[in-house]
Coordinates of C-alpha atoms in Angstrom, one line a residue:
Chain A
M1 CA -8.3 -35.4 68.7
T2 CA -8.5 -32.1 70.4
S3 CA -7.7 -33.8 73.6
L4 CA -4.3 -34.5 72.0
L5 CA -3.6 -31.6 70.6
S6 CA -4.2 -29.5 73.6
A7 CA -1.9 -32.0 75.0
T8 CA 0.7 -31.3 72.7
A9 CA 0.2 -27.3 73.6
A10 CA 0.4 -27.7 77.1
V11 CA 3.5 -29.7 77.1
H12 CA 5.3 -27.5 74.8
S13 CA 4.7 -24.8 76.8
R14 CA 5.9 -26.6 79.9
N15 CA 8.7 -28.3 78.6
G16 CA 10.1 -27.1 75.7
E17 CA 10.5 -28.3 71.9
A18 CA 12.0 -31.5 73.2
C19 CA 8.9 -33.5 74.6
L20 CA 6.3 -35.2 72.8
P21 CA 3.3 -36.0 74.0
I22 CA 2.1 -38.8 71.9
H23 CA 0.6 -41.3 73.9
N24 CA -2.3 -40.7 75.9
S25 CA -5.5 -43.5 76.7
E26 CA -7.4 -41.8 74.5
G27 CA -6.2 -43.6 71.4
G28 CA -3.2 -40.7 70.3
A29 CA -1.0 -42.1 67.5
T30 CA 2.2 -43.1 68.1
I31 CA 5.5 -41.6 66.4
P32 CA 8.9 -42.9 67.3
V33 CA 11.6 -40.3 68.1
K34 CA 14.9 -39.7 68.7
F35 CA 16.9 -37.1 70.6
D36 CA 20.5 -37.0 70.8
G37 CA 20.5 -33.9 73.1
Q38 CA 20.8 -31.5 70.6
N39 CA 18.0 -32.5 67.8
L40 CA 14.7 -33.9 67.9
S41 CA 14.3 -36.0 65.0
V42 CA 11.3 -39.0 64.3
G43 CA 12.6 -42.1 62.8
H44 CA 11.2 -45.5 62.5
A45 CA 10.9 -48.1 65.1
E46 CA 13.2 -50.6 63.7
Q47 CA 16.6 -48.3 64.2
D48 CA 16.5 -49.0 68.1
M49 CA 15.6 -51.8 70.1
G50 CA 15.5 -50.6 73.5
I51 CA 16.8 -51.8 76.7
D52 CA 15.3 -54.8 77.1
G53 CA 15.2 -55.5 73.0
S54 CA 11.4 -55.3 72.4
G55 CA 11.3 -52.0 70.5
I56 CA 9.2 -50.2 72.8
D57 CA 10.5 -47.2 74.4
H58 CA 8.7 -46.5 77.4
G59 CA 9.7 -43.2 77.9
I60 CA 13.0 -43.5 79.0
T61 CA 16.0 -43.8 76.7
Q62 CA 14.6 -42.2 73.7
A63 CA 12.8 -38.2 73.6
P64 CA 11.2 -38.0 77.5
Y65 CA 7.0 -37.9 76.3
E66 CA 4.4 -37.5 78.4
R67 CA 1.4 -39.8 79.3
R68 CA -1.9 -38.6 80.0
F69 CA -4.2 -40.9 81.6
S70 CA -8.2 -40.1 80.1
P71 CA -10.8 -41.7 82.5
Y72 CA -13.3 -41.7 80.1
E73 CA -13.3 -44.1 77.1
F74 CA -16.6 -44.2 74.5
N75 CA -17.8 -47.9 73.9
G76 CA -20.1 -46.7 71.3
G77 CA -23.9 -47.6 70.7
T78 CA -27.0 -46.0 70.0
T79 CA -30.5 -46.3 72.3
L80 CA -34.1 -45.2 71.1
A81 CA -36.9 -45.1 73.1
I82 CA -40.6 -44.4 71.9
S83 CA -43.8 -43.8 74.3
G84 CA -47.1 -44.6 72.8
P85 CA -50.8 -44.4 75.1
D86 CA -50.2 -48.0 76.8
Y87 CA -46.5 -49.4 75.9
A88 CA -43.2 -47.9 76.1
V89 CA -40.8 -49.6 73.3
V90 CA -37.0 -49.3 73.8
A91 CA -34.2 -50.6 71.4
A92 CA -30.4 -50.5 72.2
D93 CA -27.7 -52.0 69.6
T94 CA -25.5 -54.8 70.8
R95 CA -22.2 -53.6 69.7
L96 CA -19.0 -53.0 72.2
S97 CA -16.6 -50.8 70.5
S98 CA -13.6 -49.1 71.4
G99 CA -11.7 -46.7 69.2
Y100 CA -12.2 -48.6 66.0
S101 CA -12.4 -51.9 66.9
I102 CA -15.0 -54.2 68.2
L103 CA -15.2 -55.6 71.4
S104 CA -18.0 -57.5 71.4
R105 CA -21.0 -58.1 69.1
D106 CA -23.4 -59.3 71.8
V107 CA -23.6 -57.0 75.0
S108 CA -26.8 -55.3 75.5
K109 CA -27.5 -51.9 76.9
L110 CA -30.6 -52.8 78.2
H111 CA -31.6 -53.2 82.3
P112 CA -34.9 -53.3 83.5
L113 CA -35.2 -51.9 87.0
T114 CA -38.5 -53.3 87.5
E115 CA -41.2 -55.1 85.9
K116 CA -42.6 -51.6 84.2
C117 CA -39.5 -50.1 83.8
V118 CA -36.2 -50.4 82.0
L119 CA -33.0 -48.5 81.7
G120 CA -31.2 -48.0 77.9
S121 CA -27.5 -46.8 78.3
A122 CA -25.1 -46.0 75.8
G123 CA -21.5 -44.3 76.6
C124 CA -18.5 -45.8 78.9
K125 CA -19.7 -49.6 79.5
T126 CA -17.7 -49.2 82.9
D127 CA -19.6 -46.2 84.3
V128 CA -22.8 -47.7 83.0
D129 CA -22.1 -50.8 85.0
Q130 CA -21.2 -49.0 87.9
L131 CA -24.6 -47.0 87.3
R132 CA -26.9 -49.9 86.9
S133 CA -25.2 -51.3 90.3
V134 CA -26.1 -48.5 92.1
L135 CA -29.8 -48.1 90.9
D136 CA -29.9 -51.7 91.4
I137 CA -29.2 -51.6 95.1
K138 CA -31.2 -48.4 95.6
M139 CA -34.4 -50.1 94.0
K140 CA -33.8 -52.6 96.5
V141 CA -33.7 -50.9 99.4
Y142 CA -36.9 -48.9 98.3
K143 CA -38.9 -52.0 97.9
H144 CA -38.0 -53.3 101.2
N145 CA -38.8 -50.0 103.1
H146 CA -42.2 -49.4 101.0
R147 CA -43.3 -52.8 100.4
K148 CA -43.4 -51.9 96.8
P149 CA -41.3 -51.6 93.9
M150 CA -40.7 -48.4 92.5
A151 CA -42.9 -46.2 90.1
T152 CA -41.6 -45.1 87.2
P153 CA -41.5 -41.5 87.6
S154 CA -39.8 -41.9 91.0
A155 CA -37.3 -44.1 89.1
A156 CA -36.8 -41.7 86.4
Q157 CA -35.7 -39.1 89.3
M158 CA -33.9 -41.2 91.5
L159 CA -31.3 -41.4 88.3
G160 CA -31.6 -37.9 87.8
N161 CA -30.5 -37.1 91.6
T162 CA -27.8 -40.7 91.0
L163 CA -26.3 -38.5 88.1
Y164 CA -26.1 -35.0 89.7
M165 CA -24.4 -36.6 92.8
K166 CA -21.5 -37.3 90.5
R167 CA -21.6 -33.6 89.6
F168 CA -18.1 -33.0 89.6
F169 CA -16.5 -36.8 88.0
P170 CA -19.6 -37.7 86.1
Y171 CA -20.7 -40.7 85.3
Y172 CA -20.2 -41.1 81.0
S173 CA -23.7 -42.8 80.5
F174 CA -26.1 -41.4 78.2
N175 CA -29.7 -43.0 79.5
V176 CA -33.3 -43.1 78.4
L177 CA -35.6 -44.3 80.8
A178 CA -38.4 -46.0 79.2
G179 CA -41.5 -47.6 81.4
I180 CA -45.3 -47.3 82.3
D181 CA -46.1 -44.3 84.5
S182 CA -48.7 -45.1 87.4
E183 CA -51.7 -44.3 85.3
G184 CA -50.4 -46.7 83.0
K185 CA -49.5 -44.9 80.1
G186 CA -46.1 -45.0 78.4
A187 CA -43.6 -43.0 79.4
V188 CA -39.8 -41.7 78.3
Y189 CA -37.6 -39.9 80.1
S190 CA -34.5 -38.5 78.7
Y191 CA -31.2 -37.6 80.4
D192 CA -28.0 -35.6 80.1
A193 CA -24.5 -36.9 81.7
I194 CA -25.2 -35.0 84.7
G195 CA -29.3 -35.5 85.6
S196 CA -30.9 -33.3 83.5
F197 CA -34.1 -35.2 82.6
E198 CA -37.3 -34.4 80.9
R199 CA -40.1 -36.8 80.1
T200 CA -40.4 -36.8 76.2
P201 CA -42.7 -38.7 73.5
F202 CA -39.3 -39.9 72.3
S203 CA -35.6 -40.1 73.3
A204 CA -32.4 -41.5 71.4
S205 CA -29.1 -41.3 73.1
G206 CA -25.7 -42.6 72.0
S207 CA -23.5 -42.3 68.8
G208 CA -26.2 -42.5 66.1
Q209 CA -28.7 -39.8 67.9
S210 CA -28.3 -37.5 65.6
F211 CA -29.1 -39.8 62.3
L212 CA -32.7 -40.9 64.9
I213 CA -33.6 -37.9 66.0
P214 CA -34.9 -36.3 62.9
L215 CA -36.5 -39.4 61.7
M216 CA -38.6 -39.5 64.9
D217 CA -39.3 -36.4 64.7
N218 CA -41.1 -36.3 61.4
V219 CA -42.6 -40.2 62.1
I220 CA -43.8 -40.6 65.9
S221 CA -43.8 -36.5 66.4
H222 CA -45.5 -35.5 63.4
K223 CA -43.5 -32.8 63.1
N224 CA -43.5 -30.6 59.3
R225 CA -46.3 -33.1 58.0
L226 CA -49.6 -31.8 57.1
D227 CA -51.6 -35.3 57.3
E228 CA -53.5 -36.2 60.8
K229 CA -51.8 -37.4 63.3
R230 CA -52.9 -40.5 64.5
D231 CA -51.8 -43.1 67.5
L232 CA -49.6 -45.8 66.8
P233 CA -50.0 -49.2 67.8
A234 CA -47.1 -51.1 69.6
D235 CA -46.0 -53.4 66.4
E236 CA -45.6 -50.0 63.9
V237 CA -43.5 -48.4 66.3
V238 CA -41.5 -51.4 66.6
E239 CA -41.4 -51.5 62.6
I240 CA -40.4 -48.1 62.9
V241 CA -37.5 -48.9 65.1
K242 CA -36.3 -51.3 63.0
D243 CA -36.1 -49.0 60.2
A244 CA -34.5 -46.6 62.6
F245 CA -31.5 -49.0 63.5
L246 CA -31.0 -50.0 60.1
T247 CA -30.5 -46.0 59.0
A248 CA -28.3 -45.7 62.2
G249 CA -26.7 -48.5 61.3
E250 CA -25.9 -47.9 57.9
R251 CA -24.3 -44.6 58.9
D252 CA -22.5 -45.1 62.0
I253 CA -19.6 -47.2 62.5
Y254 CA -20.5 -47.6 66.4
T255 CA -24.0 -49.0 65.5
G256 CA -24.3 -52.6 64.0
D257 CA -24.6 -56.6 64.9
A258 CA -28.1 -56.7 66.3
V259 CA -30.7 -54.6 68.0
E260 CA -32.5 -55.5 71.4
I261 CA -36.3 -54.5 71.4
M262 CA -38.0 -54.4 74.4
I263 CA -41.5 -54.1 74.7
I264 CA -42.9 -52.8 78.2
T265 CA -47.1 -53.0 78.7
N266 CA -49.1 -53.4 81.7
D267 CA -48.6 -56.9 81.2
G268 CA -44.9 -57.2 81.2
I269 CA -41.7 -56.8 78.9
K270 CA -41.7 -58.5 75.8
R271 CA -38.4 -58.9 74.0
E272 CA -37.3 -59.0 70.4
T273 CA -34.1 -59.1 68.7
F274 CA -33.1 -57.7 64.9
Q275 CA -29.9 -58.4 63.2
L276 CA -28.4 -55.7 61.5
K277 CA -25.2 -55.7 59.5
A278 CA -22.3 -56.7 61.1
D279 CA -19.8 -54.6 59.0
Chain B
D1 CA -14.2 -24.2 62.4
P2 CA -14.6 -22.1 59.3
S3 CA -17.0 -25.0 57.8
Q4 CA -19.4 -24.6 60.2
F5 CA -19.4 -20.9 60.9
N6 CA -21.5 -19.3 58.1
G7 CA -24.0 -22.7 58.5
G8 CA -26.3 -24.1 55.6
S9 CA -27.1 -27.5 54.1
I10 CA -27.5 -28.9 51.0
L11 CA -29.5 -31.9 49.9
A12 CA -29.9 -34.0 47.0
M13 CA -31.7 -37.1 45.9
A14 CA -31.8 -39.0 42.6
G15 CA -34.8 -40.6 41.4
R16 CA -35.7 -42.1 37.9
N17 CA -34.9 -39.9 35.3
S18 CA -34.6 -37.1 37.3
V19 CA -32.6 -35.1 40.4
A20 CA -33.7 -33.0 43.1
I21 CA -31.6 -30.4 45.4
A22 CA -33.0 -29.0 48.7
I23 CA -31.1 -25.8 49.9
D24 CA -31.8 -23.7 53.2
A25 CA -31.3 -20.2 53.3
R26 CA -29.7 -18.8 56.5
F27 CA -26.5 -16.9 56.3
G28 CA -25.2 -16.5 60.0
L29 CA -22.0 -15.3 61.8
G30 CA -21.7 -18.4 64.2
M31 CA -24.7 -18.2 66.5
Q32 CA -25.7 -14.7 65.1
T33 CA -27.7 -14.5 62.0
I34 CA -27.4 -12.3 59.7
S35 CA -29.6 -12.8 56.2
T36 CA -32.3 -15.3 55.8
G37 CA -33.0 -14.9 52.1
S38 CA -36.2 -13.1 52.8
D39 CA -35.7 -9.9 52.1
G40 CA -34.4 -10.9 48.4
D41 CA -37.7 -9.2 46.9
F42 CA -34.9 -7.6 44.1
N43 CA -36.9 -8.6 41.3
G44 CA -40.2 -7.7 42.9
N45 CA -41.3 -11.6 42.5
G46 CA -42.3 -12.4 46.0
R47 CA -40.6 -15.2 45.8
V48 CA -38.0 -15.9 49.1
S49 CA -35.1 -17.5 46.8
E50 CA -34.7 -14.7 44.1
G51 CA -32.0 -13.0 44.4
G52 CA -32.0 -13.4 48.2
N53 CA -30.7 -16.4 49.0
P54 CA -27.4 -16.8 50.3
R55 CA -26.9 -20.3 49.5
I56 CA -24.5 -20.4 45.9
L57 CA -26.2 -21.9 43.3
Q58 CA -24.7 -22.4 40.0
L59 CA -26.2 -23.4 36.8
P60 CA -23.5 -24.2 34.2
N61 CA -25.9 -25.4 31.3
S62 CA -29.3 -26.8 31.5
N63 CA -28.5 -30.7 32.7
V64 CA -26.3 -29.3 35.9
L65 CA -26.6 -27.7 38.9
L66 CA -24.2 -27.0 41.4
A67 CA -24.2 -25.7 45.0
W68 CA -22.1 -25.7 48.1
T69 CA -22.1 -24.8 51.6
G70 CA -19.3 -23.6 54.2
L71 CA -17.2 -20.3 54.9
Y72 CA -19.9 -17.9 52.4
G73 CA -16.2 -15.7 51.8
D74 CA -14.5 -18.7 50.3
G75 CA -17.9 -19.7 48.6
I76 CA -17.9 -16.6 46.9
G77 CA -14.3 -16.6 46.0
F78 CA -14.7 -20.3 44.4
A79 CA -17.6 -19.4 42.5
E80 CA -15.7 -16.6 40.7
E81 CA -13.3 -19.2 39.6
M82 CA -15.7 -21.7 38.5
N83 CA -17.5 -18.7 36.5
V84 CA -14.3 -18.0 34.7
Q85 CA -13.5 -21.8 33.9
L86 CA -17.1 -22.5 32.9
A87 CA -17.0 -19.4 30.5
R88 CA -13.9 -21.0 28.7
K89 CA -15.0 -24.2 28.9
V90 CA -18.6 -24.6 29.1
R91 CA -20.5 -21.7 27.5
R92 CA -18.7 -21.3 24.4
A93 CA -21.1 -21.3 21.9
G94 CA -21.2 -25.2 21.0
C95 CA -21.2 -26.7 24.4
M96 CA -24.9 -25.4 25.5
G97 CA -26.1 -27.7 23.6
F98 CA -27.5 -25.5 20.8
P99 CA -28.4 -27.9 18.0
G100 CA -27.2 -26.5 14.6
S101 CA -23.5 -25.1 16.1
S102 CA -20.7 -26.5 14.2
G103 CA -20.4 -30.0 14.5
S104 CA -22.0 -32.8 15.9
I105 CA -19.3 -32.8 18.9
M106 CA -19.9 -29.3 19.6
E107 CA -23.5 -30.0 20.1
R108 CA -23.1 -32.3 23.2
K109 CA -23.5 -30.3 26.5
M110 CA -21.0 -30.5 29.1
S111 CA -21.4 -33.3 31.7
P112 CA -22.1 -33.3 35.1
R113 CA -18.9 -36.1 35.1
S114 CA -16.6 -33.2 33.5
I115 CA -18.4 -30.4 35.5
T116 CA -17.2 -32.3 39.0
M117 CA -14.0 -33.3 37.3
L118 CA -13.0 -29.7 36.9
M119 CA -14.3 -28.8 39.9
S120 CA -12.2 -31.4 41.9
H121 CA -9.0 -29.9 39.9
L122 CA -9.8 -26.8 40.7
L123 CA -10.3 -27.7 44.5
Y124 CA -7.2 -29.8 44.6
R125 CA -5.1 -26.6 43.5
R126 CA -5.8 -25.0 46.8
R127 CA -4.3 -28.5 48.5
N128 CA -2.0 -26.0 51.2
A129 CA -4.7 -23.3 51.8
P130 CA -8.0 -24.8 50.9
Y131 CA -11.5 -23.1 49.8
Y132 CA -13.8 -24.3 53.3
I133 CA -16.7 -25.4 51.0
E134 CA -18.4 -28.7 50.5
P135 CA -19.5 -28.9 47.1
V136 CA -22.5 -30.7 45.6
V137 CA -22.9 -31.3 41.9
V138 CA -26.6 -32.6 40.9
G139 CA -27.5 -33.4 36.8
L140 CA -28.4 -35.6 34.6
E141 CA -26.0 -37.3 32.1
T142 CA -26.4 -38.8 28.8
V143 CA -25.7 -42.4 28.7
C144 CA -26.3 -45.0 25.6
I145 CA -27.8 -48.0 26.4
P146 CA -28.4 -50.8 23.3
I147 CA -31.4 -52.0 21.7
L148 CA -32.1 -54.5 19.4
L149 CA -33.9 -53.1 16.2
E150 CA -36.0 -55.6 13.8
T151 CA -35.7 -55.2 10.3
K152 CA -37.9 -57.0 7.8
G153 CA -35.5 -58.0 5.1
L154 CA -32.5 -56.9 3.5
G155 CA -32.7 -53.8 1.2
S156 CA -36.0 -53.0 3.1
D157 CA -36.4 -49.3 4.0
D158 CA -38.8 -50.2 6.5
I159 CA -37.1 -50.2 9.8
R160 CA -39.2 -49.9 12.3
P161 CA -37.3 -49.4 15.9
K162 CA -39.1 -51.6 17.7
E163 CA -37.5 -51.9 21.3
L164 CA -37.7 -55.8 21.6
Q165 CA -34.7 -56.3 24.6
S166 CA -33.1 -53.6 26.4
T167 CA -30.5 -54.7 28.1
L168 CA -31.4 -52.7 31.1
D169 CA -34.0 -55.0 32.4
G170 CA -32.5 -58.3 30.8
N171 CA -35.7 -60.1 30.1
P172 CA -35.8 -62.3 27.5
S173 CA -38.7 -62.1 25.7
D174 CA -40.6 -64.4 22.5
Q175 CA -40.2 -61.7 19.7
L176 CA -36.6 -61.6 20.5
I177 CA -36.2 -65.5 20.1
S178 CA -38.1 -65.4 16.9
T179 CA -35.9 -62.7 15.3
Q180 CA -32.7 -64.7 16.4
K181 CA -34.2 -67.6 14.4
E182 CA -33.9 -65.4 11.2
S183 CA -30.5 -64.8 9.4
A184 CA -28.2 -62.9 12.0
M185 CA -27.9 -59.9 9.5
T186 CA -31.2 -58.7 9.7
Q187 CA -30.3 -57.5 13.4
Q188 CA -29.0 -55.0 14.0
K189 CA -27.8 -52.8 17.3
V190 CA -28.8 -49.1 17.9
Y191 CA -27.9 -47.3 20.8
R192 CA -30.6 -45.1 22.5
R193 CA -29.6 -42.2 24.9
I194 CA -31.1 -41.5 28.2
Q195 CA -31.0 -38.8 30.5
K196 CA -29.4 -40.9 33.9
P197 CA -29.1 -39.2 37.1
F198 CA -25.9 -38.1 38.8
L199 CA -25.1 -37.2 42.0
C200 CA -21.3 -36.3 43.5
G201 CA -20.3 -34.7 46.7
T202 CA -16.7 -33.4 47.3
D203 CA -15.0 -32.3 50.6
M204 CA -12.9 -29.3 50.8
L205 CA -10.0 -30.6 48.5
G206 CA -12.0 -32.1 46.1
A207 CA -12.3 -35.8 46.4
Q208 CA -15.4 -36.8 45.1
S209 CA -18.1 -39.5 46.2
T210 CA -20.8 -40.7 43.7
S211 CA -24.3 -41.5 44.6
K212 CA -26.8 -43.1 43.2
S213 CA -29.4 -42.2 46.2
F214 CA -28.7 -39.0 47.9
V215 CA -25.5 -36.9 49.0
C216 CA -25.4 -34.0 51.5
S217 CA -23.3 -31.8 52.5
G218 CA -23.2 -28.7 55.3
V219 CA -23.8 -28.5 59.2
A220 CA -27.0 -30.4 59.6
S221 CA -25.1 -33.7 57.0
R222 CA -25.3 -36.2 60.3
S223 CA -29.0 -35.4 60.4
L224 CA -29.6 -35.1 56.8
H225 CA -27.7 -38.8 56.4
G226 CA -30.4 -40.1 59.0
T227 CA -33.4 -38.3 57.3
A228 CA -32.4 -39.3 53.8
E229 CA -31.2 -43.1 54.2
A230 CA -34.6 -43.6 56.3
M231 CA -36.8 -41.8 53.9
W232 CA -35.1 -42.5 50.4
K233 CA -36.0 -45.5 48.0
P234 CA -35.5 -46.5 44.4
D235 CA -37.5 -45.0 41.2
L236 CA -38.9 -42.1 42.7
E237 CA -40.0 -39.5 40.4
G238 CA -41.1 -35.6 39.5
D239 CA -43.4 -34.6 42.4
E240 CA -43.0 -37.8 44.8
L241 CA -38.8 -37.1 44.4
V242 CA -39.7 -33.4 45.6
E243 CA -41.7 -34.6 48.6
V244 CA -39.3 -36.9 49.6
C245 CA -36.4 -34.6 49.6
G246 CA -38.5 -32.1 51.0
R247 CA -39.4 -33.9 53.6
A248 CA -36.2 -35.2 55.0
F249 CA -34.7 -31.7 54.4
V250 CA -36.8 -30.2 56.5
S251 CA -37.3 -32.5 59.4
A252 CA -33.3 -32.6 59.9
L253 CA -33.5 -28.6 59.5
E254 CA -35.9 -28.9 62.6
R255 CA -33.2 -29.9 65.1
D256 CA -30.1 -28.0 63.7
I257 CA -29.7 -24.3 64.8
L258 CA -26.9 -23.2 62.1
S259 CA -29.3 -23.7 59.0
G260 CA -32.6 -23.1 58.5
Y261 CA -35.1 -20.1 57.5
G262 CA -36.3 -21.5 54.5
A263 CA -36.2 -24.5 51.9
V264 CA -36.4 -24.6 48.4
V265 CA -36.1 -27.6 46.0
Y266 CA -34.7 -27.3 42.5
L267 CA -36.0 -30.9 40.4
I268 CA -34.1 -31.3 37.6
Q269 CA -36.5 -33.9 35.0
G270 CA -35.4 -35.4 32.1
G271 CA -37.2 -35.9 28.8
K272 CA -40.3 -37.8 28.6
G273 CA -40.3 -38.1 25.4
E274 CA -39.8 -41.6 23.0
D275 CA -36.4 -41.5 22.7
G276 CA -35.4 -39.4 25.7
A277 CA -34.5 -36.4 23.7
E278 CA -31.5 -34.8 25.7
D279 CA -33.2 -31.2 24.9
D280 CA -35.9 -31.6 26.9
V281 CA -34.6 -30.9 30.4
Q282 CA -37.0 -29.3 33.1
I283 CA -35.9 -27.3 36.0
T284 CA -38.4 -26.6 38.4
E285 CA -38.1 -24.6 41.6
Y286 CA -40.1 -25.4 44.3
V287 CA -40.5 -23.2 47.3
L288 CA -41.3 -24.9 50.9
A289 CA -42.6 -24.0 54.3
C290 CA -40.9 -24.7 57.1
R291 CA -39.6 -23.2 60.4
N292 CA -38.1 -19.8 60.3
D293 CA -35.6 -20.4 63.1

């Protein structure tokens, strides 16, 4: 909505009051307008059918308005990753949205990069897909050059560099990387959109992150608690993850349908799916 | 953004027969913190919340607690408007609930539902230039549930109010069936008054959203929704309710820069007496330890 207002302000200052920037690809509202050379009036669509009889004004016959193209779109979703002493759990919901509509209920946001490393991304799906392709190619090249798959900390650094290479036209992708590091311990890295990253005990990103992060602070990092902190086994963490997604699914409109959970250990990756509310 | 300028958050939770409301203590101007309520030693008690807590809290009568976050100036302005209206409607001699005052209607305390309606009306009056506040109302309201009495026989003075079946649980009991075998004239329906928790949050224009579980408001409301949704469960009581409410509140404040510097939880607990006496309402204040940043 702020972009609609700023677009309004920008066009007003350039073109005067007669022009209304209503359409932009970020989903602004549409108001049919009528301009008879003197006065601008806002009216109902059935009054004018337009040249081709369809009733859609393409910006020619009625008041001229400007379209702004935005290269980014938010497709929704939440990802969560938690690390343990010898495992890492990463989970993401499977809903793909655009505006207030659901495009698909069954789209995966998790992408295994190697046997020991999984990338979860929320944000703009097209940027996420492109980022995955680029990373896959780099992993392959590394494997051919070094005769071994890339280790998780190296993959984390490579992802950070890849994101920063597009510093001035970023990938709209909010990533979490989860895996087993070279010593066999669980590792989780959180990223921002331009490649700043850090190894953390847990990470949540996407539209539901503000619902999950404080909960994880209390349950995983044991903040603001007086009882003893203990190491949690993998199956207990999976239950915590399911509870967390139930919470996020209740309060966030972009999160729902199902959760795909991957548990990464030294023996490989185990997958699990958990159904959420479809509303 | 006026609603976020001064900071502050509130979380209210309902339990069985009790409600808890948690408030923080930060007052700031954007990123700059001005007051944290820690200097509020005006009464010399050494308690953080006394006198110093900038969060606005009102106690119209012993059943209801009002609090709001948002723009502090509007908060004070609305508090004054509420005080005027509450003085007219609630604080007259009868409505405070002192027994023995003139007439039975006057003895009833004004319910939280009615106070919420009053608040919505006052907020909507300023539809075109609103008060930038997000109020929360918590309280206990008296509701009547029917119970069945068993009477010995016609003309008997010995009426034992034995609770055979409460419509709340809906479990048929053997005694009820045996009573039904007797004449219907010996049955008598009597209503029992109990205290039910009431929670309501409104937006700045007075639109109410009542909840059975929890209500939150303020800058940390997204985080509060997350923690409270995960930690609330039905039928919490007393200390457990305070613990859950406090934990959800403090965990959410961990990640919020515009709230913090203290957490105070007020617990309003209904009467534990046999007939759930309305007069037996307790309000307890708990001052929690939390991060001061």
